[in-house]
Amino acid sequence: MTNHEGFLYIIIFINFFMFLVGCTTLALAYVILPQVKNKLRSAAIILAGILLNFALFMDGEISWLIAGAICFAVPMTVLIPLVLVPEHLKKIPDFPQVFICYLFIFILYMILPFILIETEISMIPFLYWATPLSNGLVYICLVIGCFGLAVAVYRLIKE
């Protein structure tokens, strides 16, 4: 095995582990949220999960922030349209549809670090220094992008 093959296996294993953690988070949140009858409390639970994820990863590098977002924030953000805008979705999707939405966004976010490295966006000093402010702005963009993608995927799945 060459160094390149070993590195590729490590990346694949880490991504698989992140996928399993994200699926577990998604399943737990999908089971717990319908038991909360108040929409505002459901949104507060999701927001608390997203903010806790940022608090854990805000001092790290952008790659760790994206990895943490894939594990915890993306599953929570995928559930936001189910809580906040269910009337636009016509009906609440079943878990397989929610899982497909998470899988689509996971694949996009799995590729994102490579895009940042290839385009050299990750070398912009604002992102490279990895301060809590720069990480916060990147994290907000990740969550907003994930929310938009989730709404779009749910609308595509619905049709």
PDB file of C-alpha atoms in Angstrom:
ATOM      1  CA  MET A   1       0.000   0.000   0.000  1.00  0.00           C
ATOM      2  CA  THR A   2       1.347   3.400  -0.950  1.00  0.00           C
ATOM      3  CA  ASN A   3       1.072   6.559   1.115  1.00  0.00           C
ATOM      4  CA  HIS A   4      -1.607   7.899  -1.223  1.00  0.00           C
ATOM      5  CA  GLU A   5      -3.736   4.776  -0.840  1.00  0.00           C
ATOM      6  CA  GLY A   6      -3.367   4.880   2.937  1.00  0.00           C
ATOM      7  CA  PHE A   7      -4.331   8.546   3.034  1.00  0.00           C
ATOM      8  CA  LEU A   8      -7.359   7.843   0.842  1.00  0.00           C
ATOM      9  CA  TYR A   9      -8.439   4.965   3.113  1.00  0.00           C
ATOM     10  CA  ILE A  10      -8.144   7.228   6.156  1.00  0.00           C
ATOM     11  CA  ILE A  11     -10.278   9.918   4.499  1.00  0.00           C
ATOM     12  CA  ILE A  12     -12.897   7.345   3.479  1.00  0.00           C
ATOM     13  CA  PHE A  13     -12.982   5.900   7.006  1.00  0.00           C
ATOM     14  CA  ILE A  14     -13.338   9.336   8.623  1.00  0.00           C
ATOM     15  CA  ASN A  15     -16.143  10.256   6.221  1.00  0.00           C
ATOM     16  CA  PHE A  16     -17.899   6.951   6.903  1.00  0.00           C
ATOM     17  CA  PHE A  17     -17.622   7.560  10.653  1.00  0.00           C
ATOM     18  CA  MET A  18     -19.006  11.095  10.251  1.00  0.00           C
ATOM     19  CA  PHE A  19     -21.869   9.658   8.196  1.00  0.00           C
ATOM     20  CA  LEU A  20     -22.728   7.141  10.926  1.00  0.00           C
ATOM     21  CA  VAL A  21     -22.656   9.802  13.645  1.00  0.00           C
ATOM     22  CA  GLY A  22     -24.802  12.093  11.492  1.00  0.00           C
ATOM     23  CA  CYS A  23     -27.318   9.307  10.803  1.00  0.00           C
ATOM     24  CA  THR A  24     -27.544   8.572  14.524  1.00  0.00           C
ATOM     25  CA  THR A  25     -28.087  12.254  15.300  1.00  0.00           C
ATOM     26  CA  LEU A  26     -30.708  12.502  12.566  1.00  0.00           C
ATOM     27  CA  ALA A  27     -32.577   9.404  13.773  1.00  0.00           C
ATOM     28  CA  LEU A  28     -32.587  10.526  17.406  1.00  0.00           C
ATOM     29  CA  ALA A  29     -33.769  14.020  16.538  1.00  0.00           C
ATOM     30  CA  TYR A  30     -36.414  12.674  14.137  1.00  0.00           C
ATOM     31  CA  VAL A  31     -37.800  10.431  16.894  1.00  0.00           C
ATOM     32  CA  ILE A  32     -37.671  13.068  19.650  1.00  0.00           C
ATOM     33  CA  LEU A  33     -39.031  16.117  17.803  1.00  0.00           C
ATOM     34  CA  PRO A  34     -42.549  14.785  17.015  1.00  0.00           C
ATOM     35  CA  GLN A  35     -43.058  14.166  20.732  1.00  0.00           C
ATOM     36  CA  VAL A  36     -42.643  17.896  21.366  1.00  0.00           C
ATOM     37  CA  LYS A  37     -46.029  19.372  20.528  1.00  0.00           C
ATOM     38  CA  ASN A  38     -45.011  23.039  20.557  1.00  0.00           C
ATOM     39  CA  LYS A  39     -43.392  24.265  17.323  1.00  0.00           C
ATOM     40  CA  LEU A  40     -41.404  26.913  19.167  1.00  0.00           C
ATOM     41  CA  ARG A  41     -39.891  24.354  21.537  1.00  0.00           C
ATOM     42  CA  SER A  42     -39.007  22.077  18.630  1.00  0.00           C
ATOM     43  CA  ALA A  43     -37.250  24.970  16.902  1.00  0.00           C
ATOM     44  CA  ALA A  44     -35.487  25.835  20.176  1.00  0.00           C
ATOM     45  CA  ILE A  45     -34.226  22.246  20.528  1.00  0.00           C
ATOM     46  CA  ILE A  46     -32.868  22.296  16.976  1.00  0.00           C
ATOM     47  CA  LEU A  47     -31.268  25.717  17.465  1.00  0.00           C
ATOM     48  CA  ALA A  48     -29.699  24.585  20.746  1.00  0.00           C
ATOM     49  CA  GLY A  49     -28.170  21.579  18.977  1.00  0.00           C
ATOM     50  CA  ILE A  50     -26.763  23.777  16.220  1.00  0.00           C
ATOM     51  CA  LEU A  51     -25.325  26.300  18.704  1.00  0.00           C
ATOM     52  CA  LEU A  52     -23.841  23.555  20.887  1.00  0.00           C
ATOM     53  CA  ASN A  53     -22.121  22.122  17.828  1.00  0.00           C
ATOM     54  CA  PHE A  54     -20.618  25.521  17.038  1.00  0.00           C
ATOM     55  CA  ALA A  55     -19.489  25.961  20.642  1.00  0.00           C
ATOM     56  CA  LEU A  56     -17.625  22.646  20.437  1.00  0.00           C
ATOM     57  CA  PHE A  57     -15.843  23.360  17.149  1.00  0.00           C
ATOM     58  CA  MET A  58     -15.443  27.158  17.027  1.00  0.00           C
ATOM     59  CA  ASP A  59     -11.787  27.182  18.086  1.00  0.00           C
ATOM     60  CA  GLY A  60     -10.660  24.595  15.539  1.00  0.00           C
ATOM     61  CA  GLU A  61      -9.760  24.845  11.894  1.00  0.00           C
ATOM     62  CA  ILE A  62     -12.322  25.137   9.118  1.00  0.00           C
ATOM     63  CA  SER A  63     -11.977  21.449   8.220  1.00  0.00           C
ATOM     64  CA  TRP A  64     -12.900  20.438  11.777  1.00  0.00           C
ATOM     65  CA  LEU A  65     -15.777  22.898  11.748  1.00  0.00           C
ATOM     66  CA  ILE A  66     -17.138  21.329   8.556  1.00  0.00           C
ATOM     67  CA  ALA A  67     -16.664  17.822   9.990  1.00  0.00           C
ATOM     68  CA  GLY A  68     -18.536  18.792  13.143  1.00  0.00           C
ATOM     69  CA  ALA A  69     -21.270  20.397  11.087  1.00  0.00           C
ATOM     70  CA  ILE A  70     -21.679  17.198   9.052  1.00  0.00           C
ATOM     71  CA  CYS A  71     -22.018  15.133  12.230  1.00  0.00           C
ATOM     72  CA  PHE A  72     -24.352  17.334  14.256  1.00  0.00           C
ATOM     73  CA  ALA A  73     -25.514  20.575  12.609  1.00  0.00           C
ATOM     74  CA  VAL A  74     -26.514  19.200   9.196  1.00  0.00           C
ATOM     75  CA  PRO A  75     -28.887  16.572  10.676  1.00  0.00           C
ATOM     76  CA  MET A  76     -30.485  19.262  12.831  1.00  0.00           C
ATOM     77  CA  THR A  77     -30.678  21.723   9.947  1.00  0.00           C
ATOM     78  CA  VAL A  78     -32.276  19.097   7.702  1.00  0.00           C
ATOM     79  CA  LEU A  79     -35.092  18.905  10.266  1.00  0.00           C
ATOM     80  CA  ILE A  80     -35.697  22.680  10.412  1.00  0.00           C
ATOM     81  CA  PRO A  81     -37.979  22.783   7.330  1.00  0.00           C
ATOM     82  CA  LEU A  82     -40.125  20.058   8.899  1.00  0.00           C
ATOM     83  CA  VAL A  83     -40.688  22.233  11.963  1.00  0.00           C
ATOM     84  CA  LEU A  84     -40.744  25.775  10.588  1.00  0.00           C
ATOM     85  CA  VAL A  85     -42.227  25.509   7.097  1.00  0.00           C
ATOM     86  CA  PRO A  86     -44.288  22.288   6.934  1.00  0.00           C
ATOM     87  CA  GLU A  87     -47.127  24.043   5.072  1.00  0.00           C
ATOM     88  CA  HIS A  88     -44.835  24.645   2.105  1.00  0.00           C
ATOM     89  CA  LEU A  89     -43.953  20.957   1.972  1.00  0.00           C
ATOM     90  CA  LYS A  90     -47.649  19.866   1.796  1.00  0.00           C
ATOM     91  CA  LYS A  91     -46.938  16.888   4.063  1.00  0.00           C
ATOM     92  CA  ILE A  92     -44.271  15.904   6.550  1.00  0.00           C
ATOM     93  CA  PRO A  93     -41.775  13.583   4.830  1.00  0.00           C
ATOM     94  CA  ASP A  94     -41.176  10.091   6.138  1.00  0.00           C
ATOM     95  CA  PHE A  95     -37.794   9.135   7.581  1.00  0.00           C
ATOM     96  CA  PRO A  96     -36.484   7.632   4.299  1.00  0.00           C
ATOM     97  CA  GLN A  97     -37.129  10.966   2.570  1.00  0.00           C
ATOM     98  CA  VAL A  98     -35.410  12.859   5.395  1.00  0.00           C
ATOM     99  CA  PHE A  99     -32.514  10.396   5.147  1.00  0.00           C
ATOM    100  CA  ILE A 100     -32.227  10.973   1.374  1.00  0.00           C
ATOM    101  CA  CYS A 101     -32.107  14.716   2.011  1.00  0.00           C
ATOM    102  CA  TYR A 102     -29.363  14.241   4.622  1.00  0.00           C
ATOM    103  CA  LEU A 103     -27.428  11.907   2.322  1.00  0.00           C
ATOM    104  CA  PHE A 104     -27.506  14.435  -0.534  1.00  0.00           C
ATOM    105  CA  ILE A 105     -26.281  17.276   1.684  1.00  0.00           C
ATOM    106  CA  PHE A 106     -23.681  15.006   3.333  1.00  0.00           C
ATOM    107  CA  ILE A 107     -22.157  14.170  -0.042  1.00  0.00           C
ATOM    108  CA  LEU A 108     -21.983  17.848  -0.979  1.00  0.00           C
ATOM    109  CA  TYR A 109     -20.424  18.816   2.353  1.00  0.00           C
ATOM    110  CA  MET A 110     -18.003  15.883   2.146  1.00  0.00           C
ATOM    111  CA  ILE A 111     -16.657  17.330  -1.112  1.00  0.00           C
ATOM    112  CA  LEU A 112     -16.599  20.923   0.206  1.00  0.00           C
ATOM    113  CA  PRO A 113     -13.138  20.801   1.908  1.00  0.00           C
ATOM    114  CA  PHE A 114     -11.563  19.566  -1.326  1.00  0.00           C
ATOM    115  CA  ILE A 115     -13.214  22.407  -3.246  1.00  0.00           C
ATOM    116  CA  LEU A 116     -11.919  24.923  -0.691  1.00  0.00           C
ATOM    117  CA  ILE A 117      -8.387  23.534  -1.005  1.00  0.00           C
ATOM    118  CA  GLU A 118      -8.428  23.246  -4.805  1.00  0.00           C
ATOM    119  CA  THR A 119      -9.729  26.780  -5.359  1.00  0.00           C
ATOM    120  CA  GLU A 120      -7.370  28.093  -2.653  1.00  0.00           C
ATOM    121  CA  ILE A 121     -10.251  29.795  -0.868  1.00  0.00           C
ATOM    122  CA  SER A 122      -9.029  28.115   2.311  1.00  0.00           C
ATOM    123  CA  MET A 123      -5.818  30.157   2.068  1.00  0.00           C
ATOM    124  CA  ILE A 124      -7.605  33.494   2.479  1.00  0.00           C
ATOM    125  CA  PRO A 125      -6.242  34.906   5.763  1.00  0.00           C
ATOM    126  CA  PHE A 126      -9.748  35.499   7.111  1.00  0.00           C
ATOM    127  CA  LEU A 127     -10.427  31.757   6.875  1.00  0.00           C
ATOM    128  CA  TYR A 128      -6.881  30.527   7.474  1.00  0.00           C
ATOM    129  CA  TRP A 129      -6.482  32.190  10.881  1.00  0.00           C
ATOM    130  CA  ALA A 130      -9.483  30.248  12.226  1.00  0.00           C
ATOM    131  CA  THR A 131     -10.660  32.828  14.738  1.00  0.00           C
ATOM    132  CA  PRO A 132     -14.061  32.368  16.397  1.00  0.00           C
ATOM    133  CA  LEU A 133     -15.420  35.270  14.305  1.00  0.00           C
ATOM    134  CA  SER A 134     -14.305  33.815  10.976  1.00  0.00           C
ATOM    135  CA  ASN A 135     -15.433  30.336  12.007  1.00  0.00           C
ATOM    136  CA  GLY A 136     -18.777  31.793  13.080  1.00  0.00           C
ATOM    137  CA  LEU A 137     -19.337  33.406   9.706  1.00  0.00           C
ATOM    138  CA  VAL A 138     -18.362  30.215   7.888  1.00  0.00           C
ATOM    139  CA  TYR A 139     -20.648  28.213  10.179  1.00  0.00           C
ATOM    140  CA  ILE A 140     -23.596  30.557   9.567  1.00  0.00           C
ATOM    141  CA  CYS A 141     -23.036  30.209   5.823  1.00  0.00           C
ATOM    142  CA  LEU A 142     -22.914  26.401   6.163  1.00  0.00           C
ATOM    143  CA  VAL A 143     -26.171  26.296   8.134  1.00  0.00           C
ATOM    144  CA  ILE A 144     -27.997  28.703   5.808  1.00  0.00           C
ATOM    145  CA  GLY A 145     -26.752  26.779   2.774  1.00  0.00           C
ATOM    146  CA  CYS A 146     -27.838  23.503   4.328  1.00  0.00           C
ATOM    147  CA  PHE A 147     -31.297  24.917   5.098  1.00  0.00           C
ATOM    148  CA  GLY A 148     -31.723  26.110   1.512  1.00  0.00           C
ATOM    149  CA  LEU A 149     -30.555  22.780   0.122  1.00  0.00           C
ATOM    150  CA  ALA A 150     -32.874  20.894   2.473  1.00  0.00           C
ATOM    151  CA  VAL A 151     -35.917  22.895   1.361  1.00  0.00           C
ATOM    152  CA  ALA A 152     -34.971  22.371  -2.297  1.00  0.00           C
ATOM    153  CA  VAL A 153     -34.413  18.626  -1.835  1.00  0.00           C
ATOM    154  CA  TYR A 154     -37.700  18.222   0.050  1.00  0.00           C
ATOM    155  CA  ARG A 155     -39.541  19.990  -2.759  1.00  0.00           C
ATOM    156  CA  LEU A 156     -37.863  17.720  -5.327  1.00  0.00           C
ATOM    157  CA  ILE A 157     -38.671  14.610  -3.302  1.00  0.00           C
ATOM    158  CA  LYS A 158     -42.276  15.745  -2.868  1.00  0.00           C
ATOM    159  CA  GLU A 159     -42.901  15.865  -6.616  1.00  0.00           C
TER     160      GLU A 159
END
